[in-house]
mmCIF file of C-alpha atoms in Angstrom:
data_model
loop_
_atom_site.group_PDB
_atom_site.id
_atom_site.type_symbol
_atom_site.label_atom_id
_atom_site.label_comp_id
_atom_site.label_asym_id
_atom_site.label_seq_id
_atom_site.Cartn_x
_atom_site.Cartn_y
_atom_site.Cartn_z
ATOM 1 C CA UNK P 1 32.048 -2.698 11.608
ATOM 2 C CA UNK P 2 28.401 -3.699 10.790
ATOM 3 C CA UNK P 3 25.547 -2.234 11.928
ATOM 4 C CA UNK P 4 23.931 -2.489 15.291
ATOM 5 C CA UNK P 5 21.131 -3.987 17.233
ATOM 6 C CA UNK P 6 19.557 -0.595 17.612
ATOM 7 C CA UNK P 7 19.459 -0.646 13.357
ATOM 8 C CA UNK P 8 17.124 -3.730 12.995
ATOM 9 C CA UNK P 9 13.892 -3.333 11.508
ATOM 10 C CA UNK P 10 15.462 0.004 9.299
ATOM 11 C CA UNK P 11 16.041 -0.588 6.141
ATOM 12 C CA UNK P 12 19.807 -0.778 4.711
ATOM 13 C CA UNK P 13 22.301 -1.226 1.718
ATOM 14 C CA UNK P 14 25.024 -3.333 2.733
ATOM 15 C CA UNK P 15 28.027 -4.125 0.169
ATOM 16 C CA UNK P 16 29.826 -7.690 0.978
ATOM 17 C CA UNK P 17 32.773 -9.084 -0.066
ATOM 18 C CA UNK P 18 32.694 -11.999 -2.818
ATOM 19 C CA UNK P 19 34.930 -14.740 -2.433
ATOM 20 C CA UNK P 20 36.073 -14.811 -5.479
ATOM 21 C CA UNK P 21 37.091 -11.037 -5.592
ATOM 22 C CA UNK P 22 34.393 -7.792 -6.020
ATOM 23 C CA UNK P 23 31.522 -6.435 -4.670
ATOM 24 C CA UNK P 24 28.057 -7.617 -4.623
ATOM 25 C CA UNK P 25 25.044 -4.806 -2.354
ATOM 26 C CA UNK P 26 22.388 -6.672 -0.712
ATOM 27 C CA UNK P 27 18.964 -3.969 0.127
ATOM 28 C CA UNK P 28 16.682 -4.571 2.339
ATOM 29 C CA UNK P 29 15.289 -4.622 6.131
ATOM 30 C CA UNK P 30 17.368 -5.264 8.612
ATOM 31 C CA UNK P 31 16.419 -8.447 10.488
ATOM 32 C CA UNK P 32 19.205 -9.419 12.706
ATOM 33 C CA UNK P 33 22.618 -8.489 12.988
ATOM 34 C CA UNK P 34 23.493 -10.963 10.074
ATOM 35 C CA UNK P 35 20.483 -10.833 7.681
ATOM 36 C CA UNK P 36 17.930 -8.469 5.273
ATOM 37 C CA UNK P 37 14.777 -9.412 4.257
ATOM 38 C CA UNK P 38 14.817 -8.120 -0.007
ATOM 39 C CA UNK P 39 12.267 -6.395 -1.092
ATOM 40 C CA UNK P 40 10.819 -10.040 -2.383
ATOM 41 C CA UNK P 41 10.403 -11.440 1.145
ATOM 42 C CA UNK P 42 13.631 -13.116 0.665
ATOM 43 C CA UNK P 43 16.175 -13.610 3.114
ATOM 44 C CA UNK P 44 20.015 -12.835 2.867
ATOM 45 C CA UNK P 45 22.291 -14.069 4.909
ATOM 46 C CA UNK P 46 25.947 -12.544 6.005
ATOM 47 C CA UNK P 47 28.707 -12.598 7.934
ATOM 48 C CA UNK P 48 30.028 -9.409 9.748
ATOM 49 C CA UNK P 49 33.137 -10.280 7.896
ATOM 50 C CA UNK P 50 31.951 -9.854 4.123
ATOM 51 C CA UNK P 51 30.939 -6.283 4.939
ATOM 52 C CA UNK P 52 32.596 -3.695 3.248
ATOM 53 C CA UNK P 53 30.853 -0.822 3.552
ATOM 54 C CA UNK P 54 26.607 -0.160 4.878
ATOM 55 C CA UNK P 55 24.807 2.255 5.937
ATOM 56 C CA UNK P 56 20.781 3.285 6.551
ATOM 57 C CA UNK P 57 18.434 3.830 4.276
ATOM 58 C CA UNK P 58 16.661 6.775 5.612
ATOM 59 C CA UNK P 59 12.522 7.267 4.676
ATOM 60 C CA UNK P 60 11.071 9.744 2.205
ATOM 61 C CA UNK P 61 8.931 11.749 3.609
ATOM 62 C CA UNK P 62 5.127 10.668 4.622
ATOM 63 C CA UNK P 63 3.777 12.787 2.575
ATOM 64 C CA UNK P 64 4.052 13.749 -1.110
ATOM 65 C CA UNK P 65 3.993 17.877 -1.295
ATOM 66 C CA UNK P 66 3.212 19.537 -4.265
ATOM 67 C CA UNK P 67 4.840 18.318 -7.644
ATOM 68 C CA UNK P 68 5.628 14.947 -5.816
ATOM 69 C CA UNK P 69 5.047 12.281 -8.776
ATOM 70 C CA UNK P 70 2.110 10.823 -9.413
ATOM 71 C CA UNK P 71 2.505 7.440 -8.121
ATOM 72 C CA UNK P 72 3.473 8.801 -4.610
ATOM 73 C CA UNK P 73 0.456 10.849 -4.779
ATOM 74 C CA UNK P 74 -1.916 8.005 -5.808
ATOM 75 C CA UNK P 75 -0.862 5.588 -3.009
ATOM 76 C CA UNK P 76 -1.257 8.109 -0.803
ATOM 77 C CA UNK P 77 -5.237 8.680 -1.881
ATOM 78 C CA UNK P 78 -5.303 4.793 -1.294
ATOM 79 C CA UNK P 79 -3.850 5.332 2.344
ATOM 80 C CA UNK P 80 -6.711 8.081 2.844
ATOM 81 C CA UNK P 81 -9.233 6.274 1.644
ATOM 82 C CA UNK P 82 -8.333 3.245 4.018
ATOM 83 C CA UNK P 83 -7.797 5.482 6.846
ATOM 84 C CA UNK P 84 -11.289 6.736 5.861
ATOM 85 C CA UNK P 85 -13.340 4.114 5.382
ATOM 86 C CA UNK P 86 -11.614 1.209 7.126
ATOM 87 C CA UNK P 87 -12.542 -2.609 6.224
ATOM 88 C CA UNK P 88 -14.363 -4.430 8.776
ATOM 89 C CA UNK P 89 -11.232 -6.546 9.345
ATOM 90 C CA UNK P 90 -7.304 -6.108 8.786
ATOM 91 C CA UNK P 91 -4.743 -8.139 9.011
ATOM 92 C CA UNK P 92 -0.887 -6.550 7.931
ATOM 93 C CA UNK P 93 1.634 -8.988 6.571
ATOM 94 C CA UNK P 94 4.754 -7.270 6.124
ATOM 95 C CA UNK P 95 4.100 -3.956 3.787
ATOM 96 C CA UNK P 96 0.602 -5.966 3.099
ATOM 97 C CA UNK P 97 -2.740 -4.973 4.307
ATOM 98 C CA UNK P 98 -5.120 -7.591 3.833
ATOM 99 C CA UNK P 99 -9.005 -5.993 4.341
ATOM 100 C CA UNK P 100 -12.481 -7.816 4.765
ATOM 101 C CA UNK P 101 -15.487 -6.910 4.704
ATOM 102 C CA UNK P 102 -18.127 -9.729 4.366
ATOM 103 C CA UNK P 103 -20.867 -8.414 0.981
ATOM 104 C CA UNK P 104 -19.439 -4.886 0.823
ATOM 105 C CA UNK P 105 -17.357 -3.038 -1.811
ATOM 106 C CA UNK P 106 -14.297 -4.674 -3.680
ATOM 107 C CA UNK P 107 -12.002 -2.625 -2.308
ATOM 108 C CA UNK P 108 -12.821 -3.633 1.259
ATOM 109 C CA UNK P 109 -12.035 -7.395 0.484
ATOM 110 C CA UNK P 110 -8.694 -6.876 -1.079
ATOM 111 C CA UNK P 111 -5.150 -6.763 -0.035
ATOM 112 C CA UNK P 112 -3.556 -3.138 -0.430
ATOM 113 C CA UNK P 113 0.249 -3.248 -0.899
ATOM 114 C CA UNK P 114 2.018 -0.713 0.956
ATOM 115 C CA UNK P 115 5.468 -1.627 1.203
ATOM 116 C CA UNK P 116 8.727 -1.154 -0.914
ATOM 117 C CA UNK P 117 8.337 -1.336 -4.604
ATOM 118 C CA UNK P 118 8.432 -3.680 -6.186
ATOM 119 C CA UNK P 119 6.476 -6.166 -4.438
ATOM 120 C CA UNK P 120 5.209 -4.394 -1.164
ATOM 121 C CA UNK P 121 7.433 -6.290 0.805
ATOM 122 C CA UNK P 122 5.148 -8.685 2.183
ATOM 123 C CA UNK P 123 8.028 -9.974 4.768
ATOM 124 C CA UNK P 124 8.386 -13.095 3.469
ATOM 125 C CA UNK P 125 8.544 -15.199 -0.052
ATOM 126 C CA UNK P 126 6.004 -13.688 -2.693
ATOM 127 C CA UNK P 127 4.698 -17.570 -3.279
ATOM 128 C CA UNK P 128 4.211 -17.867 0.851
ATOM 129 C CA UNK P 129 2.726 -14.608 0.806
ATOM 130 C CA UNK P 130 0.166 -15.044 -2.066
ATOM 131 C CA UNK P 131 -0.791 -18.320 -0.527
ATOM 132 C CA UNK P 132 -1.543 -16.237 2.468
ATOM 133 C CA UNK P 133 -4.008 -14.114 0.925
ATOM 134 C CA UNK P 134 -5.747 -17.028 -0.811
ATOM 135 C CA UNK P 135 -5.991 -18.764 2.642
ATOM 136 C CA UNK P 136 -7.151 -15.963 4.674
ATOM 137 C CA UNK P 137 -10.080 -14.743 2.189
ATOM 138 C CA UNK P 138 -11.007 -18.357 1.180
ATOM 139 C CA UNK P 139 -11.286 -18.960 5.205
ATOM 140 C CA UNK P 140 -14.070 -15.865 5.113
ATOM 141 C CA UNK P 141 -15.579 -17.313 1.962
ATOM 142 C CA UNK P 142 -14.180 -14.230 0.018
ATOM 143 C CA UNK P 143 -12.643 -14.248 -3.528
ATOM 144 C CA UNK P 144 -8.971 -12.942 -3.269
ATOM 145 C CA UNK P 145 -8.841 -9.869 -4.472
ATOM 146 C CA UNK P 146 -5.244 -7.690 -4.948
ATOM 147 C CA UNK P 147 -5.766 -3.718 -5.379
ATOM 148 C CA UNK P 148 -2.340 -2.751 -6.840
ATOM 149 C CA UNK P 149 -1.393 0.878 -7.033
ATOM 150 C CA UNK P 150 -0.136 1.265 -10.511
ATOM 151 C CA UNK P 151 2.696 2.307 -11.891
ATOM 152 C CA UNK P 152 4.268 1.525 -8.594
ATOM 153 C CA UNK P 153 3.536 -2.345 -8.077
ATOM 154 C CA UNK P 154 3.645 -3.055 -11.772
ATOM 155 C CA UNK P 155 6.192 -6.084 -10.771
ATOM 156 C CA UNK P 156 3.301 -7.061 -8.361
ATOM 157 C CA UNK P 157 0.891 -6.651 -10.705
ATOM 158 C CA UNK P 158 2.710 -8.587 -13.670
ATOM 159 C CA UNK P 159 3.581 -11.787 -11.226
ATOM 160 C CA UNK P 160 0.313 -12.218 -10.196
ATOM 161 C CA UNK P 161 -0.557 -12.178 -13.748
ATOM 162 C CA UNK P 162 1.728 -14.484 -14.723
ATOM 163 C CA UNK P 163 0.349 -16.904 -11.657
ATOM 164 C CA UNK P 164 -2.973 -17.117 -13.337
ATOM 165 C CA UNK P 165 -4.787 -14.164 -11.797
ATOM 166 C CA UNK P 166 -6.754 -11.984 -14.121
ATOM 167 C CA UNK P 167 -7.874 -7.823 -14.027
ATOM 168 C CA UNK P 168 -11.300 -7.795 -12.703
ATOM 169 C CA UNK P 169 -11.521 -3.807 -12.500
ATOM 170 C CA UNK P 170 -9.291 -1.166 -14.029
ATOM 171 C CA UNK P 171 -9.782 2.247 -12.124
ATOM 172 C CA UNK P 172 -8.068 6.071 -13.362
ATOM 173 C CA UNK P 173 -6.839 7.755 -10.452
ATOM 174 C CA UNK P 174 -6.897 11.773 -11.386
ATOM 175 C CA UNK P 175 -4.714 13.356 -9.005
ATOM 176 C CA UNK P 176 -4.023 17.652 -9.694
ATOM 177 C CA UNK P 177 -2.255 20.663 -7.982
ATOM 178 C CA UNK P 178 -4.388 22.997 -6.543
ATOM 179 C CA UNK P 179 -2.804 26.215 -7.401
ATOM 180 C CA UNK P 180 -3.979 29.931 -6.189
ATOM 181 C CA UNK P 181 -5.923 30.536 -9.020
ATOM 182 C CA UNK P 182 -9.596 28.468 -9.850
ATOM 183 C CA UNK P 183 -12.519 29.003 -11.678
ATOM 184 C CA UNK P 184 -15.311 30.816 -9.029
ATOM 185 C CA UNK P 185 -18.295 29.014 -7.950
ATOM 186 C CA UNK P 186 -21.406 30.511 -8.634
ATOM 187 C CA UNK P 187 -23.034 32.048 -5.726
ATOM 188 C CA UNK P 188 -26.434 29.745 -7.134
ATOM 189 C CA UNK P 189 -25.579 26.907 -5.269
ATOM 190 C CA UNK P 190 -26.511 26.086 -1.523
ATOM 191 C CA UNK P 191 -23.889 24.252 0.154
ATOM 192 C CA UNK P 192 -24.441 21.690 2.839
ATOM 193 C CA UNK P 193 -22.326 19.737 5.142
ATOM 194 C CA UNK P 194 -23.143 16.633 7.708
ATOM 195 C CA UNK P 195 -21.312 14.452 9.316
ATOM 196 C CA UNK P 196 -23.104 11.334 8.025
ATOM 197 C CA UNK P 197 -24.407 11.013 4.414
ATOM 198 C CA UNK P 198 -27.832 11.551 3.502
ATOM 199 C CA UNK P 199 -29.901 9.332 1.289
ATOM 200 C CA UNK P 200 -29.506 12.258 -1.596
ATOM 201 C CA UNK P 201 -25.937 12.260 -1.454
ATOM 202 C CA UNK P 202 -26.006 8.059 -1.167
ATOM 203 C CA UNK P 203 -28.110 8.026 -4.617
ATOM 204 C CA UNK P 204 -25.673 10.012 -6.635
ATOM 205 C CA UNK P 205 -23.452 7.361 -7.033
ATOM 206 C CA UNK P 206 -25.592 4.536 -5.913
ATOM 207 C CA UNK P 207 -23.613 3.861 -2.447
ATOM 208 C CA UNK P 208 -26.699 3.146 -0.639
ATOM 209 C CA UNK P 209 -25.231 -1.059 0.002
ATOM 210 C CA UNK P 210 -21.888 0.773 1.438
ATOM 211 C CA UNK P 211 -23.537 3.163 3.886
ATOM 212 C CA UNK P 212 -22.325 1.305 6.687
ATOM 213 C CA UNK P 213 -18.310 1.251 5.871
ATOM 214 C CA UNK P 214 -18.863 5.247 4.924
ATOM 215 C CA UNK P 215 -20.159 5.523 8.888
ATOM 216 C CA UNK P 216 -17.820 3.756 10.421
ATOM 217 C CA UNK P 217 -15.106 6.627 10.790
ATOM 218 C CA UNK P 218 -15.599 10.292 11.352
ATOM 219 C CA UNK P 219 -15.921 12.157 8.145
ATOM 220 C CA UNK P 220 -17.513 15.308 6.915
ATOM 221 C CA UNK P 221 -20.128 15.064 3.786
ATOM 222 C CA UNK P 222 -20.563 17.999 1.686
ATOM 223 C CA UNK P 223 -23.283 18.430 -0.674
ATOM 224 C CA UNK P 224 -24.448 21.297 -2.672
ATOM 225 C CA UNK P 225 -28.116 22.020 -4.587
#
């Protein structure tokens, strides 16, 4: 028996019949009772009678935990810093988040995949999907911009370079455990918090052009002299 109506839009392993004799496992979401969208916005098609076996894929968890790996923790600094400071615009296609922003940062006029490795799942072909992006940013007079989490969307990553697109930035994400024990900090310093930056804390890394994405969601500032 295949899986129900109540399973679409989970994701599943299904293993189908070949004609010729074997096994071939399709993975994927579940978009109606006879088809999975891949991981590379591709579509498989079935018939309730090449099933064999299936069953659901069920989610990690949402969030990493101490001595998660590194790329789980990275992506989910990228989710927290979109949740943060959120781009003027969205638009999500598939596991892609496509941001705007008019003249602010890069990283508010890029698409952040969030989907299944290895592509973000974009919900449809990776050539429709890329021509997506180009249209939608080239509509707001924006230059397409991908910011790939690495090592998880090094596929992503590599077929876009393959397409012609080029690295414009390269950023380190340091990511640590915070365990019981840390150096103290010395009782010297005054401490500060506010709810909106001030210009001192804006000049430390010269955010002053970005003040207006840092205020548009609630955050606390902290500052110390």
């Amino acid at each position: 028996m295949g899986p129900g109506v109540e399973i679409i839009g989970t994701r599943i392993t299904v293993r189908l019949h070949e004609p010729g004799g074997g096994f071939r496992d399709v993975v994927g979401t579940l978009e109606t009772l006879t088809s999975v969208r891949k991981t590379d916005g591709s579509l498989a098609h079935f018939s309730h009678d090449q099933i064999a076996i299936w069953r659901e894929i069920k989610p990690v968890p949402d969030r990493a935990g101490h001595g998660a790996p590194l790329s789980i923790r990275i992506q989910e600094i990228e989710i927290a810093a979109n949740a943060t400071w959120p781009a003027k615009e969205e638009l999500r296609i598939g596991g892609w988040l496509l941001r705007a922003s008019g003249p602010f940062t890069m990283r508010a006029n890029s698409v952040l995949p969030l989907g299944e490795v290895p592509y973000g799942n974009p919900g449809m072909e990776l050539e429709k999907a890329i021509n997506t992006v180009v249209r939608f940013y080239r509509e707001r007079k924006i230059v397409p911009v991908f910011h790939i989490p690495l090592p998880s969307y090094e596929e992503l990553d590599r077929e876009l370079s393959e397409r012609g697109w080029e690295e414009k930035v390269l950023a380190n994400v340091m990511v640590a455990d915070i365990s019981e024990k840390y150096p103290e900090i010395s009782d010297e310093i005054i401490w500060e918090t506010s709810d909106t930056p001030s210009n001192e804390w804006l000049e430390v890394q010269h955010d002053e052009p970005i003040a207006q994405i840092m205020g548009s969601y609630p955050a606390i500032y902290v500052g110390g002299r």
